[in-house]
């Protein structure tokens, strides 16, 4: 067995040149700190293989080479961030997320948007998939044909390098999806497997007949039950059934094969060396399959992520890993890992808090904050140097099923599926709802499938008939944003929401998108709205300026940093009173009625300076940020 310090020379070999003298010491220090976790996790996963020691040594050699190739500017950034591992937790951090084409046409076009991002105070830009996707349908780029090439429609590799550097100079970290659960069926690995390469066939999960697929299907759920039913696809050229959790052309990778892990780890480091600073680890919950389970959140998936984290800590410690695990609240904390005792290890630096996001929408539909309070009660304090990611909307549907436990428990209780289905129906506009949205992948009228739609449309801006209704819609919009900004997380705005952009129905006319209503919330940046962002007579201007006031208040309030303490204070059922430390309270009134909220001491409105004591009466859908008056 290759063990520390015997394995260290493998890591250092590529750093033999005289010019790498200092880097050798750095690598030694980092490996000393990471070895126990890295070796233990990989040994637990792959140690039963006779060639494990050889494989492990080779992996270290590859990591050493990628460290040697890491550009000096990124090495310097690594050093700064190693010295300040909580650099991304402060209240000045703000994220923004968009598709490249929708924000700027191409990667070069995105560079022209940097001044706009700076105007908002953005420090982190998540560009949805921009690597070469599958030809034809590709799930918005989530079916990757090559991890080493930029999508030719969006630019060239050099454009990516240029954009990453420009963003870095502007103090904005570039975040990219890292789609590690699957590759497109025209990725070189899949093509090789189809051509009969046995080693590449082992990169996938392939079954000659339905025996195993049927056994797995007994317990595995479906992500896209309508457009991509089942989890296996019969592929003629493979002579069998290939595991495809998502669309049939997205082939799940076989992480039981160590070659897959080694290749993907190196792929990530190559992208990191291009200047990508944050990786959104797509569909992390699905990485490991186990018969008799739902094949999500398996212990081995966490081991893989912890090993990946250790590798990043050795070769690119300035880089952040972000878990996209859309799972029940109780499963979330594990994605951040735990440092210290009991074999704990750090995992991802950031994890989407999709329960928080969904519960806020649930509270809005129910005009009651119970679901939200239940989610917050189940959200543990953050481990060191880690953060939740808070958001109002993203490119995907709002998935309600993550809230099943809270829906069963939070008043008024009852059948959780029926409760979530009611909320989902509310957002399709059923009954007298103000929402204009679509339900996603729902064949059963009683099942709680997701909801699609742009934030402003789901909140009533699209159906508003007069100024009163328009103002109510915008108040709801600012309320949800105000909560995401105050919760204690890295908040990420979704492109267009800052301008109250509405649904984009044009997808229905594009055959490759028509069956996937997630395209409803994937509009192009509205140039007219952008022009009017400082014009208070437009909805875009009201939203933009309202949001900007919150953003600038947030920047000066250290109580809103990710890790600052959080307490839920007593309040009426439709109000959430979230204290951050002793001197800040975020009040959210989810009801259409005015609500009284008791206050202890003297407080002032962070935006207007208005003073309150004893009690404040919250207007319908009001958001109030209060700081303790000196
Ligand atoms: C993630 C993405 C989603 C995509 C899926 C498969 O959930 O957010 O858009 O369809 O992964 O890659």
Coordinates of C-alpha atoms and ligand atoms in Angstrom, one line a residue:
X1 CA 0.0 0.0 0.0
X2 CA 1.4 3.4 -0.9
X3 CA 1.3 5.3 2.3
X4 CA 2.5 8.7 3.5
X5 CA 5.4 9.6 3.4
X6 CA 6.1 7.0 0.7
X7 CA 3.5 8.5 -1.6
X8 CA 4.9 12.0 -1.3
X9 CA 7.6 11.6 -4.0
X10 CA 5.0 10.7 -6.6
X11 CA 3.4 14.1 -6.0
X12 CA 6.7 16.0 -5.9
X13 CA 8.3 14.3 -9.0
X14 CA 6.7 16.7 -11.5
X15 CA 8.0 19.6 -9.4
X16 CA 11.7 18.5 -9.6
X17 CA 12.8 21.5 -11.6
X18 CA 14.8 24.1 -9.7
X19 CA 12.2 26.8 -10.4
X20 CA 9.7 24.7 -8.5
X21 CA 11.7 24.8 -5.3
X22 CA 9.2 26.8 -3.2
X23 CA 6.3 24.9 -4.7
X24 CA 7.8 21.6 -3.5
X25 CA 7.6 22.9 0.1
X26 CA 4.1 24.1 -0.5
X27 CA 3.0 20.8 -2.0
X28 CA 4.6 18.9 0.9
X29 CA 2.8 21.1 3.5
X30 CA -0.5 20.7 1.7
X31 CA -0.1 16.9 1.2
X32 CA 0.8 16.5 4.8
X33 CA -2.4 18.2 5.8
X34 CA -4.6 16.3 3.2
X35 CA -3.0 12.9 3.0
X36 CA -5.0 11.2 5.7
X37 CA -8.4 12.1 4.2
X38 CA -7.3 11.7 0.6
X39 CA -5.8 8.3 1.1
X40 CA -8.4 7.0 3.5
X41 CA -11.3 7.9 1.2
X42 CA -9.8 6.6 -2.0
X43 CA -8.6 3.4 -0.2
X44 CA -12.1 2.9 1.1
X45 CA -13.5 3.2 -2.4
X46 CA -10.9 1.5 -4.5
X47 CA -8.4 -0.2 -2.1
X48 CA -9.7 -3.7 -2.9
X49 CA -8.2 -3.5 -6.3
X50 CA -4.8 -5.1 -6.6
X51 CA -3.4 -2.1 -8.5
X52 CA -4.6 0.5 -6.0
X53 CA -1.1 1.6 -4.8
X54 CA 0.1 2.0 -8.4
X55 CA -3.1 3.9 -9.3
X56 CA -2.8 6.2 -6.3
X57 CA 0.8 7.0 -7.1
X58 CA -0.1 7.9 -10.7
X59 CA -3.0 10.1 -9.5
X60 CA -0.6 12.0 -7.2
X61 CA 1.8 12.4 -10.1
X62 CA -0.9 13.9 -12.3
X63 CA -1.9 16.2 -9.4
X64 CA 1.7 17.3 -9.1
X65 CA 1.9 18.1 -12.8
X66 CA -1.2 20.2 -12.7
X67 CA 0.1 22.0 -9.7
X68 CA 3.3 22.7 -11.6
X69 CA 1.3 24.1 -14.5
X70 CA -0.8 26.4 -12.4
X71 CA -0.3 30.0 -13.5
X72 CA 1.5 32.3 -11.2
X73 CA -1.4 34.6 -10.7
X74 CA -3.6 31.7 -9.5
X75 CA -0.8 30.4 -7.3
X76 CA -0.7 33.8 -5.6
X77 CA -4.4 33.8 -5.2
X78 CA -4.2 30.3 -3.7
X79 CA -1.8 31.5 -1.1
X80 CA -4.0 34.5 -0.1
X81 CA -7.0 32.3 0.2
X82 CA -5.1 29.6 2.2
X83 CA -4.3 32.4 4.7
X84 CA -7.9 33.5 4.8
X85 CA -10.1 30.4 4.2
X86 CA -13.3 32.3 5.1
X87 CA -12.8 34.9 2.3
X88 CA -16.1 34.1 0.7
X89 CA -18.3 34.4 3.8
X90 CA -18.5 38.1 4.3
X91 CA -21.6 40.1 3.7
X92 CA -20.1 41.8 0.6
X93 CA -20.2 38.5 -1.3
X94 CA -22.9 38.5 -3.9
X95 CA -23.4 36.0 -6.7
X96 CA -25.1 36.3 -10.1
X97 CA -26.1 33.5 -12.4
X98 CA -26.9 33.4 -16.1
X99 CA -26.5 31.6 -19.3
X100 CA -23.7 33.1 -21.4
X101 CA -25.8 33.7 -24.5
X102 CA -28.6 35.2 -22.5
X103 CA -26.4 37.6 -20.7
X104 CA -23.9 38.6 -23.4
X105 CA -24.3 36.5 -26.5
X106 CA -20.8 35.1 -26.2
X107 CA -18.0 34.9 -23.6
X108 CA -16.6 38.1 -25.0
X109 CA -20.0 39.7 -24.8
X110 CA -20.2 38.7 -21.1
X111 CA -16.9 40.6 -20.5
X112 CA -18.8 43.8 -21.7
X113 CA -21.3 43.2 -18.9
X114 CA -18.7 43.5 -16.2
X115 CA -19.4 47.2 -15.4
X116 CA -23.1 46.2 -15.0
X117 CA -22.2 43.4 -12.6
X118 CA -20.0 45.8 -10.7
X119 CA -22.8 48.3 -10.4
X120 CA -24.8 45.5 -8.6
X121 CA -21.8 44.6 -6.4
X122 CA -21.4 41.1 -7.9
X123 CA -18.4 39.3 -6.6
X124 CA -19.1 35.9 -8.1
X125 CA -20.5 35.0 -11.5
X126 CA -22.0 31.6 -12.3
X127 CA -22.2 31.1 -16.0
X128 CA -24.3 28.1 -16.8
X129 CA -22.7 25.4 -19.0
X130 CA -20.4 26.9 -21.6
X131 CA -18.3 23.9 -22.5
X132 CA -18.8 22.1 -25.8
X133 CA -22.2 20.4 -25.5
X134 CA -23.7 17.5 -27.3
X135 CA -24.7 18.2 -30.8
X136 CA -28.5 18.6 -31.0
X137 CA -30.5 18.5 -27.7
X138 CA -28.2 19.0 -24.8
X139 CA -30.3 20.0 -21.7
X140 CA -29.1 23.6 -21.8
X141 CA -25.5 22.4 -22.0
X142 CA -25.7 19.9 -19.2
X143 CA -24.7 17.2 -21.6
X144 CA -21.0 17.8 -22.1
X145 CA -19.2 16.5 -25.2
X146 CA -15.8 17.9 -24.2
X147 CA -14.7 19.4 -20.9
X148 CA -11.6 20.9 -22.6
X149 CA -13.3 23.0 -25.2
X150 CA -15.5 26.0 -25.0
X151 CA -18.8 25.7 -26.9
X152 CA -17.9 27.1 -30.3
X153 CA -21.2 29.1 -30.3
X154 CA -19.9 31.0 -27.3
X155 CA -16.3 31.5 -28.2
X156 CA -12.9 29.9 -28.0
X157 CA -10.8 28.7 -25.1
X158 CA -8.8 31.9 -25.3
X159 CA -12.0 33.9 -24.7
X160 CA -12.6 31.9 -21.5
X161 CA -9.1 32.6 -20.3
X162 CA -9.5 36.3 -21.1
X163 CA -12.9 36.5 -19.4
X164 CA -11.7 34.6 -16.3
X165 CA -8.8 37.1 -16.0
X166 CA -10.9 40.2 -16.6
X167 CA -13.4 39.0 -13.9
X168 CA -10.6 38.3 -11.5
X169 CA -9.2 41.7 -12.0
X170 CA -12.6 43.1 -11.3
X171 CA -12.8 41.1 -8.0
X172 CA -15.4 38.7 -9.5
X173 CA -14.8 34.9 -9.1
X174 CA -15.9 32.9 -12.2
X175 CA -18.0 29.9 -11.3
X176 CA -18.6 27.1 -13.8
X177 CA -20.7 24.0 -13.7
X178 CA -18.7 20.8 -13.3
X179 CA -21.0 18.2 -14.6
X180 CA -19.5 15.2 -13.0
X181 CA -22.4 12.7 -12.8
X182 CA -22.7 12.2 -16.5
X183 CA -21.3 13.0 -20.0
X184 CA -23.1 13.3 -23.3
X185 CA -23.5 10.3 -25.5
X186 CA -21.1 11.9 -28.0
X187 CA -18.3 12.6 -25.5
X188 CA -15.2 10.7 -26.5
X189 CA -15.6 8.2 -23.7
X190 CA -19.1 7.3 -24.8
X191 CA -18.0 7.2 -28.5
X192 CA -15.1 4.9 -27.6
X193 CA -17.4 2.7 -25.5
X194 CA -19.9 2.4 -28.4
X195 CA -17.0 1.5 -30.7
X196 CA -16.2 -1.4 -28.4
X197 CA -13.4 -0.1 -26.2
X198 CA -13.8 -2.2 -23.1
X199 CA -11.9 0.2 -20.8
X200 CA -14.2 3.0 -21.8
X201 CA -17.3 0.8 -21.5
X202 CA -16.3 0.5 -17.9
X203 CA -16.7 4.3 -17.6
X204 CA -20.4 3.7 -17.7
X205 CA -23.0 1.5 -16.1
X206 CA -24.2 -0.9 -18.7
X207 CA -26.4 -4.0 -18.3
X208 CA -27.0 -6.6 -20.9
X209 CA -30.7 -7.1 -20.1
X210 CA -33.4 -5.7 -17.9
X211 CA -32.6 -7.8 -14.8
X212 CA -30.5 -5.3 -13.0
X213 CA -32.3 -2.2 -14.3
X214 CA -35.6 -3.6 -13.1
X215 CA -34.1 -4.3 -9.7
X216 CA -32.8 -0.7 -9.4
X217 CA -36.0 0.8 -10.8
X218 CA -37.9 -0.7 -7.8
X219 CA -36.4 1.9 -5.5
X220 CA -34.9 4.7 -7.7
X221 CA -37.0 7.9 -8.4
X222 CA -37.3 9.7 -11.7
X223 CA -36.0 13.2 -12.3
X224 CA -37.8 13.8 -15.6
X225 CA -40.8 11.3 -15.5
X226 CA -42.5 12.8 -18.5
X227 CA -39.8 13.6 -21.0
X228 CA -37.2 11.0 -19.9
X229 CA -39.1 8.3 -18.0
X230 CA -37.0 5.6 -16.3
X231 CA -33.3 5.6 -15.4
X232 CA -31.9 3.3 -18.2
X233 CA -31.7 3.7 -21.9
X234 CA -31.3 0.9 -24.4
X235 CA -28.3 1.7 -26.6
X236 CA -28.0 -0.6 -29.6
X237 CA -24.2 0.1 -30.1
X238 CA -23.6 -0.8 -26.4
X239 CA -25.7 -4.0 -26.7
X240 CA -27.5 -3.2 -23.5
X241 CA -29.0 -0.7 -21.1
X242 CA -27.0 2.3 -20.0
X243 CA -27.7 4.1 -16.7
X244 CA -29.2 7.6 -17.6
X245 CA -30.6 9.3 -14.6
X246 CA -31.5 12.4 -16.6
X247 CA -32.1 12.6 -20.4
X248 CA -31.3 9.4 -22.4
X249 CA -28.3 11.2 -23.9
X250 CA -26.7 11.9 -20.5
X251 CA -24.8 8.8 -19.6
X252 CA -24.1 8.4 -15.9
X253 CA -20.4 7.8 -15.1
X254 CA -19.3 4.7 -13.2
X255 CA -17.5 6.1 -10.1
X256 CA -16.9 2.5 -8.9
X257 CA -14.2 2.6 -11.6
X258 CA -11.1 4.5 -10.2
X259 CA -10.2 5.6 -13.7
X260 CA -13.3 7.7 -13.8
X261 CA -12.5 9.5 -10.6
X262 CA -8.9 10.1 -11.6
X263 CA -9.9 11.5 -15.0
X264 CA -12.6 13.7 -13.6
X265 CA -10.3 15.1 -10.8
X266 CA -7.7 16.0 -13.5
X267 CA -10.4 17.5 -15.7
X268 CA -11.5 19.8 -12.8
X269 CA -7.9 20.9 -12.1
X270 CA -7.3 21.7 -15.8
X271 CA -10.4 24.0 -15.7
X272 CA -9.2 25.5 -12.4
X273 CA -5.9 26.3 -14.1
X274 CA -7.8 28.3 -16.7
X275 CA -9.0 30.5 -13.9
X276 CA -12.3 29.0 -12.9
X277 CA -12.6 29.7 -9.2
X278 CA -15.8 28.0 -8.2
X279 CA -17.1 24.7 -9.4
X280 CA -20.8 24.0 -9.2
X281 CA -20.8 20.2 -8.8
X282 CA -23.9 19.3 -10.7
X283 CA -26.2 16.5 -9.4
X284 CA -23.8 15.5 -6.7
X285 CA -26.4 13.4 -4.9
X286 CA -26.4 10.8 -7.7
X287 CA -22.8 9.9 -7.9
X288 CA -23.0 6.4 -6.3
X289 CA -25.5 3.7 -7.0
X290 CA -26.6 1.1 -4.4
X291 CA -29.3 -1.5 -5.0
X292 CA -32.3 -1.2 -2.7
X293 CA -31.9 2.6 -2.2
X294 CA -32.9 5.7 -4.1
X295 CA -29.3 5.9 -5.2
X296 CA -28.9 9.4 -3.8
X297 CA -26.7 10.7 -1.0
X298 CA -24.8 7.4 -0.6
X299 CA -21.8 7.5 1.8
X300 CA -19.5 6.8 -1.2
X301 CA -20.8 9.9 -2.9
X302 CA -19.6 11.9 0.1
X303 CA -16.2 10.0 0.1
X304 CA -15.7 11.0 -3.6
X305 CA -16.5 14.6 -2.8
X306 CA -14.1 14.6 0.2
X307 CA -11.4 13.1 -1.9
X308 CA -12.0 15.8 -4.6
X309 CA -11.9 18.5 -1.9
X310 CA -8.5 17.2 -0.7
X311 CA -7.1 17.2 -4.2
X312 CA -8.3 20.8 -4.7
X313 CA -6.7 21.7 -1.3
X314 CA -3.4 20.4 -2.7
X315 CA -3.4 21.7 -6.2
X316 CA -5.7 24.7 -6.3
X317 CA -6.7 25.8 -2.8
X318 CA -8.1 29.1 -3.9
X319 CA -10.9 27.2 -5.6
X320 CA -14.3 26.6 -4.1
X321 CA -16.5 23.6 -4.6
X322 CA -20.2 24.1 -4.5
X323 CA -22.7 21.2 -4.1
X324 CA -25.8 21.1 -6.2
X325 CA -27.6 18.5 -4.2
X326 CA -31.4 19.1 -4.4
X327 CA -32.2 16.9 -1.4
X328 CA -34.3 17.0 1.8
X329 CA -33.0 19.4 4.5
X330 CA -31.6 16.6 6.7
X331 CA -29.4 15.4 3.9
X332 CA -27.9 18.8 3.2
X333 CA -25.3 19.4 6.0
X334 CA -23.3 16.3 4.9
X335 CA -22.4 18.1 1.7
X336 CA -20.5 20.7 3.7
X337 CA -18.7 17.9 5.6
X338 CA -17.4 18.4 9.1
X339 CA -13.9 19.1 10.2
X340 CA -12.2 17.5 13.1
X341 CA -12.8 14.3 15.1
X342 CA -14.7 11.1 14.2
X343 CA -13.1 10.8 10.8
X344 CA -14.8 14.0 9.7
X345 CA -13.5 15.9 6.7
X346 CA -14.3 19.0 4.8
X347 CA -16.5 18.4 1.7
X348 CA -17.9 21.2 -0.4
X349 CA -17.3 24.9 0.6
X350 CA -20.8 25.9 -0.4
X351 CA -24.1 24.0 -0.8
X352 CA -27.4 25.2 -2.4
X353 CA -30.1 25.5 0.3
X354 CA -33.0 24.5 -2.0
X355 CA -35.3 23.7 1.0
X356 CA -35.0 27.3 2.1
X357 CA -35.7 28.6 -1.4
X358 CA -38.7 26.3 -1.8
X359 CA -40.1 27.0 1.7
X360 CA -40.0 30.7 1.1
X361 CA -42.1 30.2 -2.1
X362 CA -44.3 27.8 0.0
X363 CA -44.8 30.5 2.7
X364 CA -45.8 33.0 0.0
X365 CA -48.4 30.6 -1.4
X366 CA -49.8 29.7 2.0
X367 CA -49.5 33.2 3.4
X368 CA -48.0 31.5 6.4
X369 CA -44.3 31.1 7.4
X370 CA -44.7 27.7 9.1
X371 CA -42.8 25.8 6.4
X372 CA -40.0 28.3 6.4
X373 CA -39.7 28.2 10.2
X374 CA -39.5 24.4 10.1
X375 CA -36.7 24.5 7.5
X376 CA -34.7 27.0 9.5
X377 CA -35.2 25.0 12.6
X378 CA -33.6 22.0 10.8
X379 CA -30.7 24.0 9.4
X380 CA -27.7 23.5 11.5
X381 CA -25.0 26.1 12.2
X382 CA -22.3 26.2 9.4
X383 CA -19.0 24.3 9.8
X384 CA -16.0 26.6 9.6
X385 CA -15.2 28.2 6.3
X386 CA -18.4 27.0 4.6
X387 CA -21.6 28.6 3.5
X388 CA -25.1 27.9 2.2
X389 CA -26.1 29.3 -1.1
X390 CA -29.4 31.2 -0.9
X391 CA -31.4 32.1 -4.0
X392 CA -34.9 33.0 -5.1
X393 CA -34.9 31.4 -8.5
X394 CA -32.5 29.5 -10.8
X395 CA -32.6 27.9 -14.2
X396 CA -34.4 24.8 -12.9
X397 CA -37.8 24.2 -11.5
X398 CA -38.7 24.9 -7.9
X399 CA -38.7 21.3 -6.6
X400 CA -41.3 20.9 -3.8
X401 CA -40.5 17.3 -2.8
X402 CA -37.4 18.4 -0.7
X403 CA -40.0 19.8 1.7
X404 CA -41.9 16.6 2.5
X405 CA -40.7 16.3 6.1
X406 CA -41.4 19.9 6.9
X407 CA -44.8 19.8 5.1
X408 CA -45.8 16.9 7.3
X409 CA -44.6 18.5 10.5
X410 CA -45.3 22.3 10.1
X411 CA -48.8 23.5 11.1
X412 CA -51.4 22.7 9.9
X413 CA -49.8 19.4 9.1
X414 CA -51.9 16.8 7.2
X415 CA -50.9 15.0 4.1
X416 CA -47.6 16.4 3.0
X417 CA -47.9 15.4 -0.7
X418 CA -51.4 17.1 -0.9
X419 CA -50.0 20.2 0.8
X420 CA -47.1 20.5 -1.6
X421 CA -49.3 19.8 -4.6
X422 CA -51.6 22.6 -3.5
X423 CA -48.6 24.9 -3.4
X424 CA -47.5 23.7 -6.9
X425 CA -51.0 24.3 -8.2
X426 CA -51.0 27.8 -6.8
X427 CA -48.0 28.7 -8.9
X428 CA -49.7 27.4 -12.1
X429 CA -52.3 30.2 -11.4
X430 CA -55.1 27.8 -10.3
X431 CA -58.0 29.3 -8.3
X432 CA -57.6 33.0 -7.7
X433 CA -53.8 32.9 -7.6
X434 CA -51.9 35.8 -9.0
X435 CA -49.1 33.5 -10.3
X436 CA -48.3 32.8 -13.9
X437 CA -46.3 29.6 -14.0
X438 CA -46.2 26.1 -15.3
X439 CA -45.9 22.8 -13.5
X440 CA -43.0 20.7 -14.5
X441 CA -43.0 17.0 -15.3
X442 CA -46.3 16.3 -13.7
X443 CA -48.5 13.5 -15.0
X444 CA -50.4 12.9 -11.8
X445 CA -52.6 15.9 -10.8
X446 CA -52.1 15.0 -7.1
X447 CA -48.3 14.7 -7.2
X448 CA -46.1 17.6 -6.2
X449 CA -43.8 18.1 -9.1
X450 CA -41.8 21.3 -9.7
X451 CA -42.9 24.7 -10.7
X452 CA -41.5 26.8 -13.5
X453 CA -41.7 30.5 -14.2
X454 CA -39.8 33.7 -13.8
X455 CA -39.8 35.2 -10.3
X456 CA -41.8 38.2 -11.2
X457 CA -44.4 36.2 -13.1
X458 CA -44.8 33.7 -10.3
X459 CA -45.3 36.6 -7.9
X460 CA -48.0 38.3 -9.9
X461 CA -46.4 41.0 -12.0
X462 CA -47.6 39.4 -15.2
X463 CA -51.2 39.2 -14.2
X464 CA -51.3 42.5 -12.4
X465 CA -54.2 44.7 -13.7
X466 CA -53.4 47.9 -12.0
X467 CA -50.7 49.7 -9.9
X468 CA -52.0 48.3 -6.7
X469 CA -51.5 44.8 -7.9
X470 CA -48.2 45.7 -9.5
X471 CA -46.9 47.1 -6.3
X472 CA -48.0 44.0 -4.4
X473 CA -46.1 41.8 -6.9
X474 CA -42.9 43.8 -6.5
X475 CA -43.2 43.8 -2.7
X476 CA -43.4 40.0 -2.8
X477 CA -40.4 40.0 -5.1
X478 CA -38.4 42.2 -2.8
X479 CA -39.5 40.2 0.2
X480 CA -38.1 36.9 -1.2
X481 CA -34.9 38.6 -2.2
X482 CA -34.6 40.3 1.1
X483 CA -34.8 37.0 2.9
X484 CA -32.2 35.4 0.6
X485 CA -29.9 38.3 1.3
X486 CA -30.4 38.3 5.0
X487 CA -30.4 34.6 5.7
X488 CA -26.7 34.0 6.2
X489 CA -25.4 32.5 3.0
X490 CA -23.8 33.4 -0.3
X491 CA -26.9 34.9 -2.1
X492 CA -27.0 34.4 -5.9
X493 CA -29.3 36.6 -8.1
X494 CA -30.7 35.0 -11.1
X495 CA -30.3 37.0 -14.3
X496 CA -33.3 39.1 -15.2
X497 CA -34.8 39.0 -11.7
X498 CA -33.1 42.2 -10.7
X499 CA -35.1 43.8 -13.5
X500 CA -38.3 41.9 -12.7
X501 CA -38.2 40.2 -16.1
X502 CA -41.2 38.0 -16.9
X503 CA -41.7 34.6 -18.4
X504 CA -40.2 33.9 -21.8
X505 CA -42.8 31.8 -23.7
X506 CA -40.8 31.6 -26.9
X507 CA -39.4 28.1 -25.9
X508 CA -42.7 26.7 -27.0
X509 CA -41.8 27.5 -30.6
X510 CA -38.4 25.8 -30.4
X511 CA -38.9 22.1 -31.0
X512 CA -35.8 21.2 -29.0
X513 CA -37.0 23.1 -25.9
X514 CA -40.8 22.9 -26.3
X515 CA -41.3 19.9 -23.9
X516 CA -39.1 21.4 -21.1
X517 CA -40.9 24.3 -19.4
X518 CA -37.8 25.3 -17.5
X519 CA -37.1 27.4 -20.5
X520 CA -39.9 29.7 -19.3
X521 CA -37.4 31.2 -16.8
X522 CA -34.4 31.4 -19.2
X523 CA -35.0 34.7 -21.0
X524 CA -32.4 37.0 -22.7
X525 CA -31.4 40.0 -20.6
X526 CA -34.0 42.6 -21.5
X527 CA -32.1 45.6 -23.0
X528 CA -35.1 47.9 -22.6
X529 CA -35.6 47.0 -19.0
X530 CA -31.9 47.5 -18.5
X531 CA -32.0 51.0 -19.9
X532 CA -34.9 51.8 -17.5
X533 CA -33.2 50.4 -14.4
X534 CA -33.0 53.8 -12.8
X535 CA -36.4 54.9 -14.0
X536 CA -38.8 54.7 -11.0
X537 CA -41.9 54.8 -13.3
X538 CA -41.1 51.3 -14.6
X539 CA -41.4 47.9 -12.8
X540 CA -37.8 47.2 -13.9
X541 CA -36.6 50.4 -12.3
X542 CA -38.6 49.8 -9.1
X543 CA -37.3 46.3 -8.7
X544 CA -33.7 47.3 -9.6
X545 CA -33.6 50.3 -7.2
X546 CA -35.4 48.4 -4.4
X547 CA -32.9 45.6 -4.7
X548 CA -29.9 47.9 -4.9
X549 CA -30.9 49.6 -1.7
X550 CA -31.0 46.2 0.0
X551 CA -27.7 45.2 -1.5
X552 CA -25.9 48.4 -0.4
X553 CA -27.4 48.1 3.1
X554 CA -26.3 44.5 3.3
X555 CA -22.7 45.4 2.4
X556 CA -22.4 47.6 5.5
X557 CA -24.0 45.0 7.9
X558 CA -21.5 42.4 9.2
X559 CA -24.4 40.8 11.0
X560 CA -25.4 39.5 7.5
X561 CA -22.2 37.6 6.9
X562 CA -22.8 33.9 6.1
X563 CA -21.7 32.5 9.5
X564 CA -23.1 35.2 11.8
X565 CA -25.6 33.7 14.3
X566 CA -29.2 33.3 13.3
X567 CA -32.3 33.0 15.6
X568 CA -36.0 32.9 14.8
X569 CA -37.9 35.2 17.1
X570 CA -41.6 34.8 18.1
X571 CA -44.0 36.3 15.6
X572 CA -47.5 35.9 14.2
X573 CA -47.9 32.8 12.0
X574 CA -47.6 34.6 8.7
X575 CA -44.5 36.6 9.8
X576 CA -40.9 35.4 9.8
X577 CA -38.8 37.4 12.3
X578 CA -35.2 36.3 11.7
X579 CA -32.6 37.8 14.0
X580 CA -28.9 37.9 13.0
X581 CA -26.9 38.4 16.1
X582 CA -28.3 40.8 18.7
X583 CA -28.5 43.9 16.5
X584 CA -30.3 43.0 13.3
X585 CA -33.8 41.6 12.5
X586 CA -35.2 40.7 9.1
X587 CA -39.1 40.8 9.2
X588 CA -41.0 39.2 6.4
X589 CA -44.8 39.4 6.3
X590 CA -46.0 36.6 4.0
X591 CA -49.7 37.6 4.3
X592 CA -51.9 40.0 2.3
X593 CA -53.0 41.4 5.7
X594 CA -51.2 43.8 7.9
X595 CA -49.5 42.1 10.8
X596 CA -48.2 43.4 14.2
X597 CA -44.7 42.4 15.3
X598 CA -43.5 43.0 18.8
X599 CA -40.1 44.5 19.3
X600 CA -37.7 44.5 22.2
X601 CA -35.8 47.8 22.4
X602 CA -35.4 50.6 19.9
X603 CA -34.8 49.8 16.2
X604 CA -34.3 51.7 13.0
X605 CA -35.1 50.7 9.4
X606 CA -31.8 49.9 7.7
X607 CA -33.0 51.6 4.5
X608 CA -35.0 54.6 5.7
X609 CA -33.7 55.2 9.2
X610 CA -37.3 55.3 10.5
X611 CA -37.3 54.4 14.2
X612 CA -39.6 51.7 15.9
X613 CA -40.0 50.5 19.4
X614 CA -42.5 48.3 21.2
X615 CA -44.4 47.2 18.0
X616 CA -44.2 47.6 14.3
X617 CA -47.2 47.0 12.0
X618 CA -46.0 45.3 8.8
X619 CA -47.8 46.1 5.6
X620 CA -49.0 43.3 3.4
X621 CA -46.0 41.4 2.0
X622 CA -43.6 43.9 3.7
X623 CA -40.0 43.2 4.2
X624 CA -38.3 45.2 6.9
X625 CA -34.6 45.2 7.8
X626 CA -34.1 46.6 11.3
X627 CA -30.9 47.5 13.1
X628 CA -30.7 48.2 16.8
X629 CA -30.7 52.0 17.3
X630 CA -27.5 53.0 19.2
Ligands
LIG1 C1 -28.8 19.8 -12.6 C2 -29.0 21.0 -13.5 C3 -30.2 20.7 -14.4 C4 -29.8 19.6 -15.3 C5 -29.4 18.3 -14.4 C6 -28.7 17.3 -15.3 O1 -29.9 19.5 -11.8 O2 -29.3 22.1 -12.7 O3 -30.4 21.9 -15.2 O4 -30.9 19.2 -16.1 O5 -28.5 18.7 -13.4 O6 -27.5 17.7 -15.6

